[in-house]
mmCIF file of C-alpha atoms and ligand atoms in Angstrom:
data_model
loop_
_atom_site.group_PDB
_atom_site.id
_atom_site.type_symbol
_atom_site.label_atom_id
_atom_site.label_comp_id
_atom_site.label_asym_id
_atom_site.label_seq_id
_atom_site.Cartn_x
_atom_site.Cartn_y
_atom_site.Cartn_z
ATOM 1 C CA MET A 1 23.477 -20.066 61.210
ATOM 2 C CA LYS A 2 24.796 -19.783 57.528
ATOM 3 C CA ASN A 3 25.007 -16.284 56.032
ATOM 4 C CA ILE A 4 23.209 -16.280 52.021
ATOM 5 C CA VAL A 5 24.028 -13.501 50.185
ATOM 6 C CA ILE A 6 22.071 -12.851 46.333
ATOM 7 C CA LEU A 7 23.288 -11.072 44.092
ATOM 8 C CA THR A 8 20.271 -10.237 41.241
ATOM 9 C CA GLY A 9 21.035 -8.348 38.123
ATOM 10 C CA ALA A 10 17.112 -7.725 35.773
ATOM 11 C CA GLY A 11 16.987 -11.066 34.502
ATOM 12 C CA ILE A 12 15.509 -11.560 38.376
ATOM 13 C CA SER A 13 12.410 -9.078 37.326
ATOM 14 C CA ALA A 14 12.107 -10.527 33.493
ATOM 15 C CA GLU A 15 9.049 -12.909 34.195
ATOM 16 C CA SER A 16 7.734 -10.261 35.895
ATOM 17 C CA GLY A 17 7.475 -8.479 32.366
ATOM 18 C CA ILE A 18 9.856 -6.249 33.319
ATOM 19 C CA LYS A 19 12.930 -5.635 29.813
ATOM 20 C CA THR A 20 16.216 -6.542 30.594
ATOM 21 C CA PHE A 21 19.131 -3.939 29.849
ATOM 22 C CA ARG A 22 20.606 -4.437 26.707
ATOM 23 C CA ASP A 23 18.208 -5.993 23.508
ATOM 24 C CA SER A 24 20.031 -7.509 20.861
ATOM 25 C CA ASP A 25 20.043 -4.297 19.277
ATOM 26 C CA GLY A 26 21.871 -2.860 22.064
ATOM 27 C CA LEU A 27 18.832 -0.280 23.181
ATOM 28 C CA TRP A 28 17.394 -0.109 26.755
ATOM 29 C CA GLU A 29 13.437 -0.242 26.085
ATOM 30 C CA ASN A 30 14.566 1.855 22.476
ATOM 31 C CA HIS A 31 16.987 4.593 23.975
ATOM 32 C CA LYS A 32 21.011 4.371 23.542
ATOM 33 C CA VAL A 33 22.404 4.165 27.715
ATOM 34 C CA THR A 34 23.959 7.269 26.627
ATOM 35 C CA ASP A 35 21.308 9.334 26.125
ATOM 36 C CA VAL A 36 18.942 8.694 29.199
ATOM 37 C CA ALA A 37 21.547 7.215 32.314
ATOM 38 C CA THR A 38 24.271 9.500 32.021
ATOM 39 C CA PRO A 39 25.114 12.688 33.713
ATOM 40 C CA GLU A 40 26.127 13.948 30.614
ATOM 41 C CA ALA A 41 22.537 12.487 29.222
ATOM 42 C CA TRP A 42 20.993 14.340 32.167
ATOM 43 C CA LYS A 43 23.214 17.998 31.704
ATOM 44 C CA ARG A 44 21.569 17.753 28.521
ATOM 45 C CA GLU A 45 18.184 17.015 28.101
ATOM 46 C CA PRO A 46 17.386 16.403 31.136
ATOM 47 C CA GLU A 47 13.312 16.126 30.239
ATOM 48 C CA LEU A 48 14.239 12.761 27.889
ATOM 49 C CA VAL A 49 15.840 11.582 31.169
ATOM 50 C CA LEU A 50 12.633 12.672 33.822
ATOM 51 C CA SER A 51 10.438 10.687 31.053
ATOM 52 C CA PHE A 52 12.249 7.724 30.181
ATOM 53 C CA TYR A 53 12.524 6.910 34.106
ATOM 54 C CA ASN A 54 8.981 8.038 34.382
ATOM 55 C CA GLU A 55 8.000 4.946 32.296
ATOM 56 C CA ARG A 56 10.190 2.676 34.006
ATOM 57 C CA ARG A 57 8.185 3.854 37.543
ATOM 58 C CA LYS A 58 4.638 3.569 36.096
ATOM 59 C CA GLN A 59 5.830 -0.328 34.196
ATOM 60 C CA ILE A 60 7.319 -1.122 38.012
ATOM 61 C CA ARG A 61 4.777 -0.121 39.268
ATOM 62 C CA GLN A 62 2.216 -2.149 37.615
ATOM 63 C CA ALA A 63 4.502 -5.593 37.914
ATOM 64 C CA GLN A 64 4.434 -8.020 40.714
ATOM 65 C CA PRO A 65 7.250 -9.834 42.389
ATOM 66 C CA ASN A 66 7.291 -13.413 40.605
ATOM 67 C CA LYS A 67 8.053 -17.235 41.711
ATOM 68 C CA ALA A 68 12.020 -15.938 42.672
ATOM 69 C CA HIS A 69 11.593 -13.080 44.349
ATOM 70 C CA LEU A 70 8.763 -15.277 46.663
ATOM 71 C CA ALA A 71 10.770 -18.097 47.327
ATOM 72 C CA LEU A 72 14.146 -15.856 48.531
ATOM 73 C CA THR A 73 12.362 -14.707 50.639
ATOM 74 C CA GLN A 74 11.544 -18.678 52.781
ATOM 75 C CA LEU A 75 15.094 -18.580 52.915
ATOM 76 C CA GLU A 76 15.602 -16.014 55.888
ATOM 77 C CA ASN A 77 13.904 -18.780 58.015
ATOM 78 C CA ASP A 78 17.359 -21.278 57.892
ATOM 79 C CA PHE A 79 20.122 -18.379 57.132
ATOM 80 C CA TYR A 80 21.113 -14.440 57.707
ATOM 81 C CA VAL A 81 20.310 -13.157 54.117
ATOM 82 C CA ASN A 82 20.942 -10.276 52.019
ATOM 83 C CA ILE A 83 20.392 -9.074 48.848
ATOM 84 C CA ILE A 84 22.986 -6.560 46.691
ATOM 85 C CA THR A 85 20.152 -6.136 43.370
ATOM 86 C CA GLN A 86 21.578 -3.790 40.880
ATOM 87 C CA ASN A 87 17.873 -3.091 39.691
ATOM 88 C CA ILE A 88 16.281 0.213 40.241
ATOM 89 C CA ASP A 89 12.632 -2.523 40.470
ATOM 90 C CA ASP A 90 10.922 -2.788 43.929
ATOM 91 C CA LEU A 91 10.033 -6.407 43.312
ATOM 92 C CA HIS A 92 12.744 -7.861 45.921
ATOM 93 C CA GLU A 93 10.668 -5.776 48.925
ATOM 94 C CA ARG A 94 7.111 -6.215 47.691
ATOM 95 C CA ALA A 95 8.021 -10.318 48.030
ATOM 96 C CA GLY A 96 8.877 -9.489 51.367
ATOM 97 C CA SER A 97 12.585 -10.052 51.514
ATOM 98 C CA LYS A 98 13.923 -8.326 54.556
ATOM 99 C CA ASN A 99 17.592 -6.886 53.851
ATOM 100 C CA VAL A 100 17.539 -5.467 50.171
ATOM 101 C CA MET A 101 20.650 -2.959 49.303
ATOM 102 C CA HIS A 102 20.142 -1.125 45.795
ATOM 103 C CA LEU A 103 23.786 -0.899 44.849
ATOM 104 C CA HIS A 104 22.067 1.173 41.546
ATOM 105 C CA GLY A 105 19.410 3.275 43.247
ATOM 106 C CA GLU A 106 15.445 3.059 43.490
ATOM 107 C CA ILE A 107 13.612 4.424 40.753
ATOM 108 C CA ASN A 108 10.846 5.138 43.651
ATOM 109 C CA GLN A 109 13.701 7.733 45.278
ATOM 110 C CA SER A 110 14.697 11.035 43.730
ATOM 111 C CA ARG A 111 17.192 13.044 45.059
ATOM 112 C CA SER A 112 18.975 16.746 44.993
ATOM 113 C CA SER A 113 20.754 17.339 42.560
ATOM 114 C CA ASN A 114 23.241 19.102 44.583
ATOM 115 C CA ASP A 115 23.971 16.546 47.352
ATOM 116 C CA ALA A 116 23.645 12.904 47.146
ATOM 117 C CA HIS A 117 22.648 12.083 50.951
ATOM 118 C CA LEU A 118 19.196 14.068 50.175
ATOM 119 C CA ILE A 119 17.150 11.353 48.853
ATOM 120 C CA TYR A 120 13.465 11.938 48.941
ATOM 121 C CA ASP A 121 10.233 9.530 48.322
ATOM 122 C CA ILE A 122 8.312 9.301 44.801
ATOM 123 C CA VAL A 123 4.846 9.442 45.856
ATOM 124 C CA ASP A 124 3.048 10.489 42.256
ATOM 125 C CA ASP A 125 3.752 8.415 39.276
ATOM 126 C CA GLU A 126 5.722 11.233 37.303
ATOM 127 C CA MET A 127 8.626 13.596 38.465
ATOM 128 C CA LYS A 128 8.499 16.797 36.647
ATOM 129 C CA MET A 129 11.419 19.303 35.726
ATOM 130 C CA GLY A 130 10.842 22.484 38.077
ATOM 131 C CA GLU A 131 10.296 20.147 41.622
ATOM 132 C CA LEU A 132 13.199 21.468 43.949
ATOM 133 C CA CYS A 133 15.046 19.982 46.934
ATOM 134 C CA GLU A 134 15.036 21.254 49.936
ATOM 135 C CA LEU A 135 18.329 23.346 48.625
ATOM 136 C CA LYS A 136 15.748 24.957 46.160
ATOM 137 C CA SER A 137 18.122 22.873 43.508
ATOM 138 C CA GLN A 138 15.831 20.142 40.650
ATOM 139 C CA LEU A 139 15.427 16.749 41.538
ATOM 140 C CA ARG A 140 16.882 13.907 40.061
ATOM 141 C CA PRO A 141 15.877 10.161 39.925
ATOM 142 C CA ASN A 142 17.463 8.117 42.701
ATOM 143 C CA ILE A 143 19.706 6.088 39.995
ATOM 144 C CA VAL A 144 23.396 5.971 39.500
ATOM 145 C CA TRP A 145 24.204 6.242 36.403
ATOM 146 C CA PHE A 146 26.858 4.833 34.072
ATOM 147 C CA GLY A 147 30.239 7.279 35.414
ATOM 148 C CA GLU A 148 29.348 7.985 38.690
ATOM 149 C CA ALA A 149 30.223 6.242 41.420
ATOM 150 C CA VAL A 150 28.848 3.213 43.270
ATOM 151 C CA PRO A 151 29.022 4.374 47.012
ATOM 152 C CA MET A 152 27.177 1.463 48.048
ATOM 153 C CA MET A 153 30.270 -0.661 47.435
ATOM 154 C CA GLU A 154 31.595 0.314 50.612
ATOM 155 C CA GLN A 155 28.790 -1.961 52.495
ATOM 156 C CA ALA A 156 28.318 -4.552 50.069
ATOM 157 C CA ILE A 157 32.095 -5.537 50.239
ATOM 158 C CA PRO A 158 31.848 -6.477 53.453
ATOM 159 C CA LEU A 159 28.606 -9.050 53.077
ATOM 160 C CA MET A 160 30.769 -10.767 50.446
ATOM 161 C CA HIS A 161 33.586 -11.570 52.447
ATOM 162 C CA LYS A 162 31.116 -13.190 55.167
ATOM 163 C CA ALA A 163 29.113 -14.745 52.923
ATOM 164 C CA ASP A 164 29.328 -18.635 52.842
ATOM 165 C CA ILE A 165 26.982 -19.256 49.968
ATOM 166 C CA VAL A 166 26.681 -16.909 46.637
ATOM 167 C CA ILE A 167 23.244 -16.082 44.683
ATOM 168 C CA VAL A 168 23.965 -14.784 41.617
ATOM 169 C CA ILE A 169 20.345 -14.455 39.517
ATOM 170 C CA GLY A 170 20.050 -12.845 35.819
ATOM 171 C CA THR A 171 22.661 -10.537 35.442
ATOM 172 C CA SER A 172 25.096 -10.045 32.601
ATOM 173 C CA LEU A 173 28.157 -8.971 35.384
ATOM 174 C CA GLN A 174 29.349 -6.833 32.326
ATOM 175 C CA VAL A 175 28.717 -3.884 34.970
ATOM 176 C CA TYR A 176 31.387 -2.229 36.981
ATOM 177 C CA PRO A 177 32.152 -2.305 39.685
ATOM 178 C CA ALA A 178 28.886 -4.351 40.733
ATOM 179 C CA ALA A 179 30.552 -7.380 38.653
ATOM 180 C CA GLY A 180 33.371 -6.975 40.740
ATOM 181 C CA LEU A 181 32.052 -7.709 43.938
ATOM 182 C CA LEU A 182 32.587 -11.456 42.968
ATOM 183 C CA ASP A 183 35.827 -10.994 43.298
ATOM 184 C CA PHE A 184 35.565 -10.379 47.406
ATOM 185 C CA THR A 185 34.177 -13.806 48.218
ATOM 186 C CA SER A 186 36.736 -16.064 49.951
ATOM 187 C CA PRO A 187 38.020 -18.815 48.571
ATOM 188 C CA ASN A 188 35.962 -21.397 50.269
ATOM 189 C CA THR A 189 32.458 -19.944 49.362
ATOM 190 C CA LYS A 190 29.773 -21.924 47.363
ATOM 191 C CA ILE A 191 28.721 -19.612 44.239
ATOM 192 C CA PHE A 192 24.988 -20.968 42.437
ATOM 193 C CA ASN A 193 24.939 -19.273 39.316
ATOM 194 C CA ILE A 194 20.996 -18.660 37.673
ATOM 195 C CA ASP A 195 21.154 -17.528 34.043
ATOM 196 C CA PRO A 196 19.816 -18.886 30.638
ATOM 197 C CA ASN A 197 22.699 -16.920 29.413
ATOM 198 C CA SER A 198 25.403 -17.250 32.237
ATOM 199 C CA THR A 199 28.331 -16.851 31.078
ATOM 200 C CA MET A 200 31.232 -17.760 34.212
ATOM 201 C CA ASP A 201 33.954 -19.685 34.453
ATOM 202 C CA SER A 202 32.582 -23.509 34.430
ATOM 203 C CA ASN A 203 36.124 -23.976 35.703
ATOM 204 C CA ASN A 204 35.824 -23.071 39.188
ATOM 205 C CA ASP A 205 34.981 -26.010 41.759
ATOM 206 C CA ASN A 206 33.014 -24.300 44.016
ATOM 207 C CA LEU A 207 30.639 -22.917 41.384
ATOM 208 C CA ILE A 208 27.775 -24.556 40.058
ATOM 209 C CA ILE A 209 26.151 -23.226 37.294
ATOM 210 C CA ILE A 210 22.042 -23.486 36.282
ATOM 211 C CA LYS A 211 21.229 -22.608 32.844
ATOM 212 C CA GLN A 212 17.350 -21.582 33.154
ATOM 213 C CA LYS A 213 15.294 -19.341 33.911
ATOM 214 C CA ALA A 214 15.083 -17.874 37.710
ATOM 215 C CA GLY A 215 11.125 -18.698 38.107
ATOM 216 C CA THR A 216 11.627 -21.934 37.845
ATOM 217 C CA ALA A 217 15.261 -22.361 38.691
ATOM 218 C CA VAL A 218 15.317 -20.195 42.594
ATOM 219 C CA PRO A 219 12.666 -22.279 44.582
ATOM 220 C CA GLN A 220 13.901 -25.677 43.516
ATOM 221 C CA LEU A 221 17.268 -24.033 45.012
ATOM 222 C CA VAL A 222 16.034 -22.371 47.775
ATOM 223 C CA ASN A 223 13.948 -25.970 48.762
ATOM 224 C CA LYS A 224 17.343 -27.997 48.241
ATOM 225 C CA LEU A 225 18.794 -25.211 50.508
ATOM 226 C CA ILE A 226 16.378 -25.238 53.556
ATOM 227 C CA ASN A 227 16.224 -29.128 53.719
ATOM 228 C CA LYS A 228 20.541 -28.723 54.056
ATOM 229 C CA ALA A 229 20.721 -26.558 56.703
HETATM 230 P P1 LIG B 1 21.806 -7.006 31.954
HETATM 231 O O1 LIG B 1 20.274 -6.565 31.131
HETATM 232 O O2 LIG B 1 22.677 -6.892 31.508
HETATM 233 O O3 LIG B 1 21.763 -9.372 31.959
HETATM 234 C C1 LIG B 1 20.278 -10.125 32.321
HETATM 235 C C2 LIG B 1 20.442 -11.186 32.793
HETATM 236 O O4 LIG B 1 20.058 -11.980 33.499
HETATM 237 C C3 LIG B 1 21.332 -11.767 31.578
HETATM 238 O O5 LIG B 1 22.129 -13.013 31.662
HETATM 239 C C4 LIG B 1 20.156 -12.863 31.424
HETATM 240 O O6 LIG B 1 20.700 -13.740 30.027
HETATM 241 C C5 LIG B 1 19.654 -12.756 31.970
HETATM 242 N N1 LIG B 1 18.267 -13.638 32.280
HETATM 243 C C6 LIG B 1 16.824 -13.016 31.087
HETATM 244 N N2 LIG B 1 15.631 -13.514 31.563
HETATM 245 C C7 LIG B 1 16.087 -14.232 32.230
HETATM 246 C C8 LIG B 1 15.677 -15.125 33.432
HETATM 247 N N3 LIG B 1 13.886 -15.164 33.340
HETATM 248 N N4 LIG B 1 15.661 -16.168 34.258
HETATM 249 C C9 LIG B 1 17.806 -15.512 34.764
HETATM 250 N N5 LIG B 1 18.230 -14.494 34.086
HETATM 251 C C10 LIG B 1 17.893 -14.846 33.308
HETATM 252 O O7 LIG B 1 21.313 -7.347 33.659
HETATM 253 P P2 LIG B 1 22.388 -5.916 34.571
HETATM 254 O O8 LIG B 1 23.487 -7.378 34.477
HETATM 255 O O9 LIG B 1 21.558 -6.291 35.726
HETATM 256 O O10 LIG B 1 22.777 -4.609 34.069
HETATM 257 C C11 LIG B 1 21.915 -4.056 34.018
HETATM 258 C C12 LIG B 1 21.251 -3.045 34.562
HETATM 259 O O11 LIG B 1 20.477 -2.112 34.044
HETATM 260 C C13 LIG B 1 21.554 -2.557 35.851
HETATM 261 O O12 LIG B 1 22.559 -2.016 36.863
HETATM 262 C C14 LIG B 1 20.198 -1.936 35.746
HETATM 263 O O13 LIG B 1 20.275 -1.474 37.507
HETATM 264 C C15 LIG B 1 19.757 -1.965 35.148
HETATM 265 N N6 LIG B 1 18.729 -2.335 34.768
HETATM 266 C C16 LIG B 1 17.390 -2.044 35.846
HETATM 267 C C17 LIG B 1 16.032 -2.815 35.693
HETATM 268 C C18 LIG B 1 15.167 -3.763 36.262
HETATM 269 O O14 LIG B 1 15.844 -2.736 37.767
HETATM 270 N N7 LIG B 1 14.206 -4.858 36.399
HETATM 271 C C19 LIG B 1 15.759 -3.669 34.582
HETATM 272 C C20 LIG B 1 16.594 -3.488 33.172
HETATM 273 C C21 LIG B 1 18.194 -2.580 34.111
#
């Protein structure tokens, strides 16, 4: 069986009603990224950061996986499938995908602000100041903020090396190091990019760009790949 790696970004969840990252005004859900998604913001105004992610969590819990998330699960009968997502939502898991790696953390988890290995599930909707980890330090969202290292890259890179097919869905490829993962594919890897606003370099012979929404294009591509497998 061939290896497929699926690299997803905020665009795959857009049709589930979750906004993508930067709107045309450069804001994320009406906030400057530097006010809510950096270690400096957490130091300066932790209440604002917690309330921003509490809102995102509520929104995500109300959202449902869409046709794109659901179609990807069908590939698992005919291919070894790994999903590497930049998303903090859990829509791939709720659709039924088995191997999902979250490069930038997960909205339903908190972690110790002193030890990144101490990770907990968030059962309630809200995180609050004063909630402590077992080492008695404040819990923070388990999100990789801008300016922080992305430890999952170490596990993501070998998956790219051995991929026969890579499907890139709904990411502007502006956020590094995640965007650099495509540099680790082998020269023969077939790459598909599904994004209505794709900016990938169309001169690459191994690249097929599909400028359509994920909910339309992913089920079609999945059917084609399964028929050829
Ligand atoms: P991005 O917002 O920078 O890019 C989104 C891309 O999706 C764009 O290229 C856009 O053209 C495309 N797109 C929009 N609607 C689409 C659709 N229906 N089908 C296919 N493509 C569509 O997002 P990014 O590259 O993922 O980077 C954003 C960062 O913000 C990530 O680190 C992520 O953690 C975070 N974020 C996550 C979520 C989420 O978990 N759902 C939402 C917003 C932001």
